[in-house]
Amino acid sequence: MTVPPRPRRSRPSHGFTLIEVMVVVAIIGILAAIAYPSYREYVIRGRLVDATNGLSTMRADMERHFQDNRDYRTVGAFVSPCLRNGGTQAGDFLITCSAGPTLTTYTLRAQGGAATVVNGFQLFVDELDQRSTLAPAGWTSCATRWITKKGDPCL
């Protein structure tokens, strides 16, 4: 007499297969490839606001100094705002005069910090409120306005 084979018992699953794990890794990789550049651009846009606010504030200080002294340079004990303490920090930007102020002119510069995401950005404004932007690769530089968003045209 032959003994019939015993039926196999199926074991319950205790984990994930390699295929399932690889599919999850691929999905995470695709999402990261899309999300990280967008997040980085968002962070840069937020930091550029610090530069524009800092330049506007320094420009107002320069105009106030001119109204009081009829000169953008240092007059007696009244130090020109752009010559105080080597510049003003505005977030990741240093606000300075790109050239020393004269009797009737000045140009302010906001330069991005070297160890930050805004490295390579320079925004300018002068006494006539003429604005310009020097931007790193991938962003638009402009001689007539501040560029604060990637892909903005220079009009």
PDB file of C-alpha atoms in Angstrom:
ATOM      1  CA  MET A   1       0.000   0.000   0.000  1.00  0.00           C
ATOM      2  CA  THR A   2       1.240   3.434  -0.908  1.00  0.00           C
ATOM      3  CA  VAL A   3       0.951   6.348   1.421  1.00  0.00           C
ATOM      4  CA  PRO A   4      -0.676   9.397  -0.129  1.00  0.00           C
ATOM      5  CA  PRO A   5       1.461  12.550  -0.001  1.00  0.00           C
ATOM      6  CA  ARG A   6       0.622  15.001   2.702  1.00  0.00           C
ATOM      7  CA  PRO A   7      -0.885  18.258   1.552  1.00  0.00           C
ATOM      8  CA  ARG A   8       1.455  21.222   1.813  1.00  0.00           C
ATOM      9  CA  ARG A   9       0.533  23.907   4.226  1.00  0.00           C
ATOM     10  CA  SER A  10       0.952  27.416   2.920  1.00  0.00           C
ATOM     11  CA  ARG A  11       2.934  29.637   5.187  1.00  0.00           C
ATOM     12  CA  PRO A  12       1.715  33.134   5.862  1.00  0.00           C
ATOM     13  CA  SER A  13       3.795  35.905   4.271  1.00  0.00           C
ATOM     14  CA  HIS A  14       6.220  37.649   6.652  1.00  0.00           C
ATOM     15  CA  GLY A  15       7.667  40.605   4.758  1.00  0.00           C
ATOM     16  CA  PHE A  16       8.139  42.093   1.329  1.00  0.00           C
ATOM     17  CA  THR A  17       9.561  40.598  -1.808  1.00  0.00           C
ATOM     18  CA  LEU A  18      12.571  42.165  -3.467  1.00  0.00           C
ATOM     19  CA  ILE A  19      10.394  43.341  -6.358  1.00  0.00           C
ATOM     20  CA  GLU A  20       8.052  45.203  -4.004  1.00  0.00           C
ATOM     21  CA  VAL A  21      10.979  46.905  -2.283  1.00  0.00           C
ATOM     22  CA  MET A  22      12.539  47.915  -5.620  1.00  0.00           C
ATOM     23  CA  VAL A  23       9.244  49.399  -6.846  1.00  0.00           C
ATOM     24  CA  VAL A  24       8.999  51.525  -3.687  1.00  0.00           C
ATOM     25  CA  VAL A  25      12.628  52.666  -4.061  1.00  0.00           C
ATOM     26  CA  ALA A  26      11.994  53.629  -7.707  1.00  0.00           C
ATOM     27  CA  ILE A  27       8.896  55.632  -6.781  1.00  0.00           C
ATOM     28  CA  ILE A  28      10.764  57.472  -4.015  1.00  0.00           C
ATOM     29  CA  GLY A  29      13.624  58.216  -6.433  1.00  0.00           C
ATOM     30  CA  ILE A  30      11.288  59.680  -9.044  1.00  0.00           C
ATOM     31  CA  LEU A  31       9.489  61.837  -6.473  1.00  0.00           C
ATOM     32  CA  ALA A  32      12.804  63.096  -5.074  1.00  0.00           C
ATOM     33  CA  ALA A  33      14.095  63.939  -8.565  1.00  0.00           C
ATOM     34  CA  ILE A  34      11.029  66.103  -9.148  1.00  0.00           C
ATOM     35  CA  ALA A  35      10.613  67.573  -5.663  1.00  0.00           C
ATOM     36  CA  TYR A  36      14.179  68.570  -4.759  1.00  0.00           C
ATOM     37  CA  PRO A  37      14.766  71.082  -7.597  1.00  0.00           C
ATOM     38  CA  SER A  38      11.362  72.658  -6.960  1.00  0.00           C
ATOM     39  CA  TYR A  39      12.078  72.903  -3.238  1.00  0.00           C
ATOM     40  CA  ARG A  40      15.522  74.437  -3.877  1.00  0.00           C
ATOM     41  CA  GLU A  41      14.001  77.058  -6.198  1.00  0.00           C
ATOM     42  CA  TYR A  42      11.360  77.832  -3.561  1.00  0.00           C
ATOM     43  CA  VAL A  43      14.066  78.360  -0.923  1.00  0.00           C
ATOM     44  CA  ILE A  44      16.073  80.642  -3.243  1.00  0.00           C
ATOM     45  CA  ARG A  45      12.988  82.724  -4.045  1.00  0.00           C
ATOM     46  CA  GLY A  46      12.350  83.160  -0.332  1.00  0.00           C
ATOM     47  CA  ARG A  47      15.925  84.266   0.292  1.00  0.00           C
ATOM     48  CA  LEU A  48      15.901  86.751  -2.613  1.00  0.00           C
ATOM     49  CA  VAL A  49      13.174  88.650  -0.767  1.00  0.00           C
ATOM     50  CA  ASP A  50      15.752  89.347   1.963  1.00  0.00           C
ATOM     51  CA  ALA A  51      17.969  91.016  -0.653  1.00  0.00           C
ATOM     52  CA  THR A  52      15.215  93.176  -2.137  1.00  0.00           C
ATOM     53  CA  ASN A  53      13.993  94.236   1.320  1.00  0.00           C
ATOM     54  CA  GLY A  54      17.549  94.995   2.456  1.00  0.00           C
ATOM     55  CA  LEU A  55      18.277  97.064  -0.653  1.00  0.00           C
ATOM     56  CA  SER A  56      15.024  99.007  -0.283  1.00  0.00           C
ATOM     57  CA  THR A  57      15.758  99.727   3.370  1.00  0.00           C
ATOM     58  CA  MET A  58      19.333 100.822   2.649  1.00  0.00           C
ATOM     59  CA  ARG A  59      18.145 102.982  -0.248  1.00  0.00           C
ATOM     60  CA  ALA A  60      15.659 104.738   2.073  1.00  0.00           C
ATOM     61  CA  ASP A  61      18.491 105.314   4.583  1.00  0.00           C
ATOM     62  CA  MET A  62      20.662 106.792   1.824  1.00  0.00           C
ATOM     63  CA  GLU A  63      17.885 109.166   0.729  1.00  0.00           C
ATOM     64  CA  ARG A  64      17.285 110.233   4.332  1.00  0.00           C
ATOM     65  CA  HIS A  65      21.016 110.911   4.708  1.00  0.00           C
ATOM     66  CA  PHE A  66      20.969 112.978   1.491  1.00  0.00           C
ATOM     67  CA  GLN A  67      17.976 115.033   2.646  1.00  0.00           C
ATOM     68  CA  ASP A  68      19.725 115.834   5.920  1.00  0.00           C
ATOM     69  CA  ASN A  69      23.171 116.559   4.447  1.00  0.00           C
ATOM     70  CA  ARG A  70      22.697 117.251   0.703  1.00  0.00           C
ATOM     71  CA  ASP A  71      25.446 114.688   0.080  1.00  0.00           C
ATOM     72  CA  TYR A  72      25.511 110.869  -0.107  1.00  0.00           C
ATOM     73  CA  ARG A  73      29.039 110.774   1.334  1.00  0.00           C
ATOM     74  CA  THR A  74      30.016 111.070   4.984  1.00  0.00           C
ATOM     75  CA  VAL A  75      29.576 114.638   6.209  1.00  0.00           C
ATOM     76  CA  GLY A  76      31.308 115.483   9.466  1.00  0.00           C
ATOM     77  CA  ALA A  77      30.038 113.105  12.141  1.00  0.00           C
ATOM     78  CA  PHE A  78      27.229 111.829   9.886  1.00  0.00           C
ATOM     79  CA  VAL A  79      28.507 108.612   8.334  1.00  0.00           C
ATOM     80  CA  SER A  80      26.978 107.568   5.039  1.00  0.00           C
ATOM     81  CA  PRO A  81      24.715 104.503   5.615  1.00  0.00           C
ATOM     82  CA  CYS A  82      26.490 102.411   2.992  1.00  0.00           C
ATOM     83  CA  LEU A  83      29.855 102.974   4.683  1.00  0.00           C
ATOM     84  CA  ARG A  84      28.795 101.842   8.168  1.00  0.00           C
ATOM     85  CA  ASN A  85      30.491  98.719   9.527  1.00  0.00           C
ATOM     86  CA  GLY A  86      31.401  97.273   6.120  1.00  0.00           C
ATOM     87  CA  GLY A  87      27.802  96.728   5.077  1.00  0.00           C
ATOM     88  CA  THR A  88      24.528  95.401   6.399  1.00  0.00           C
ATOM     89  CA  GLN A  89      23.513  91.757   6.610  1.00  0.00           C
ATOM     90  CA  ALA A  90      20.059  90.928   5.210  1.00  0.00           C
ATOM     91  CA  GLY A  91      19.472  87.201   5.553  1.00  0.00           C
ATOM     92  CA  ASP A  92      22.071  85.458   3.386  1.00  0.00           C
ATOM     93  CA  PHE A  93      22.968  88.714   1.601  1.00  0.00           C
ATOM     94  CA  LEU A  94      25.504  91.423   2.411  1.00  0.00           C
ATOM     95  CA  ILE A  95      24.324  94.916   1.416  1.00  0.00           C
ATOM     96  CA  THR A  96      27.185  97.288   0.519  1.00  0.00           C
ATOM     97  CA  CYS A  97      28.024 100.144  -1.828  1.00  0.00           C
ATOM     98  CA  SER A  98      29.490  98.600  -4.972  1.00  0.00           C
ATOM     99  CA  ALA A  99      31.460 101.844  -5.424  1.00  0.00           C
ATOM    100  CA  GLY A 100      31.946 104.636  -2.930  1.00  0.00           C
ATOM    101  CA  PRO A 101      29.132 107.178  -2.895  1.00  0.00           C
ATOM    102  CA  THR A 102      29.719 110.535  -4.542  1.00  0.00           C
ATOM    103  CA  LEU A 103      28.036 113.874  -3.898  1.00  0.00           C
ATOM    104  CA  THR A 104      24.975 112.911  -5.979  1.00  0.00           C
ATOM    105  CA  THR A 105      25.260 109.181  -6.820  1.00  0.00           C
ATOM    106  CA  TYR A 106      25.566 105.759  -5.235  1.00  0.00           C
ATOM    107  CA  THR A 107      25.013 102.136  -6.200  1.00  0.00           C
ATOM    108  CA  LEU A 108      24.016  99.553  -3.610  1.00  0.00           C
ATOM    109  CA  ARG A 109      24.757  95.862  -4.048  1.00  0.00           C
ATOM    110  CA  ALA A 110      23.277  92.807  -2.328  1.00  0.00           C
ATOM    111  CA  GLN A 111      25.637  89.867  -2.737  1.00  0.00           C
ATOM    112  CA  GLY A 112      24.663  86.318  -1.823  1.00  0.00           C
ATOM    113  CA  GLY A 113      26.776  84.493   0.738  1.00  0.00           C
ATOM    114  CA  ALA A 114      29.361  82.033  -0.594  1.00  0.00           C
ATOM    115  CA  ALA A 115      28.225  79.075   1.517  1.00  0.00           C
ATOM    116  CA  THR A 116      24.480  79.502   0.897  1.00  0.00           C
ATOM    117  CA  VAL A 117      21.933  78.599  -1.791  1.00  0.00           C
ATOM    118  CA  VAL A 118      22.039  82.202  -3.048  1.00  0.00           C
ATOM    119  CA  ASN A 119      25.738  82.101  -3.898  1.00  0.00           C
ATOM    120  CA  GLY A 120      26.278  83.907  -7.203  1.00  0.00           C
ATOM    121  CA  PHE A 121      23.316  86.274  -6.927  1.00  0.00           C
ATOM    122  CA  GLN A 122      23.953  90.025  -6.985  1.00  0.00           C
ATOM    123  CA  LEU A 123      21.176  92.604  -6.997  1.00  0.00           C
ATOM    124  CA  PHE A 124      21.822  96.322  -7.513  1.00  0.00           C
ATOM    125  CA  VAL A 125      19.948  99.610  -7.075  1.00  0.00           C
ATOM    126  CA  ASP A 126      21.100 103.221  -7.474  1.00  0.00           C
ATOM    127  CA  GLU A 127      19.918 106.694  -6.495  1.00  0.00           C
ATOM    128  CA  LEU A 128      17.533 106.787  -9.487  1.00  0.00           C
ATOM    129  CA  ASP A 129      15.942 103.475  -8.391  1.00  0.00           C
ATOM    130  CA  GLN A 130      17.416 101.702 -11.412  1.00  0.00           C
ATOM    131  CA  ARG A 131      17.604  98.018 -10.569  1.00  0.00           C
ATOM    132  CA  SER A 132      19.614  95.151 -12.021  1.00  0.00           C
ATOM    133  CA  THR A 133      20.368  91.495 -11.353  1.00  0.00           C
ATOM    134  CA  LEU A 134      23.420  89.321 -11.932  1.00  0.00           C
ATOM    135  CA  ALA A 135      22.366  85.718 -11.503  1.00  0.00           C
ATOM    136  CA  PRO A 136      24.122  82.338 -11.619  1.00  0.00           C
ATOM    137  CA  ALA A 137      23.653  79.824 -14.429  1.00  0.00           C
ATOM    138  CA  GLY A 138      20.065  78.717 -14.908  1.00  0.00           C
ATOM    139  CA  TRP A 139      18.620  82.042 -13.773  1.00  0.00           C
ATOM    140  CA  THR A 140      18.084  85.192 -15.858  1.00  0.00           C
ATOM    141  CA  SER A 141      20.380  88.186 -15.393  1.00  0.00           C
ATOM    142  CA  CYS A 142      18.763  91.535 -16.094  1.00  0.00           C
ATOM    143  CA  ALA A 143      20.010  95.112 -16.461  1.00  0.00           C
ATOM    144  CA  THR A 144      16.600  96.737 -15.846  1.00  0.00           C
ATOM    145  CA  ARG A 145      14.962  94.965 -12.883  1.00  0.00           C
ATOM    146  CA  TRP A 146      15.371  92.504 -10.033  1.00  0.00           C
ATOM    147  CA  ILE A 147      14.770  88.881 -11.010  1.00  0.00           C
ATOM    148  CA  THR A 148      13.255  86.973  -8.091  1.00  0.00           C
ATOM    149  CA  LYS A 149      11.845  83.924  -9.853  1.00  0.00           C
ATOM    150  CA  LYS A 150      13.580  81.397 -12.063  1.00  0.00           C
ATOM    151  CA  GLY A 151      12.457  81.824 -15.665  1.00  0.00           C
ATOM    152  CA  ASP A 152      11.247  85.416 -15.258  1.00  0.00           C
ATOM    153  CA  PRO A 153      12.004  87.397 -18.427  1.00  0.00           C
ATOM    154  CA  CYS A 154      14.060  90.566 -18.385  1.00  0.00           C
ATOM    155  CA  LEU A 155      11.691  93.189 -19.769  1.00  0.00           C
TER     156      LEU A 155
END
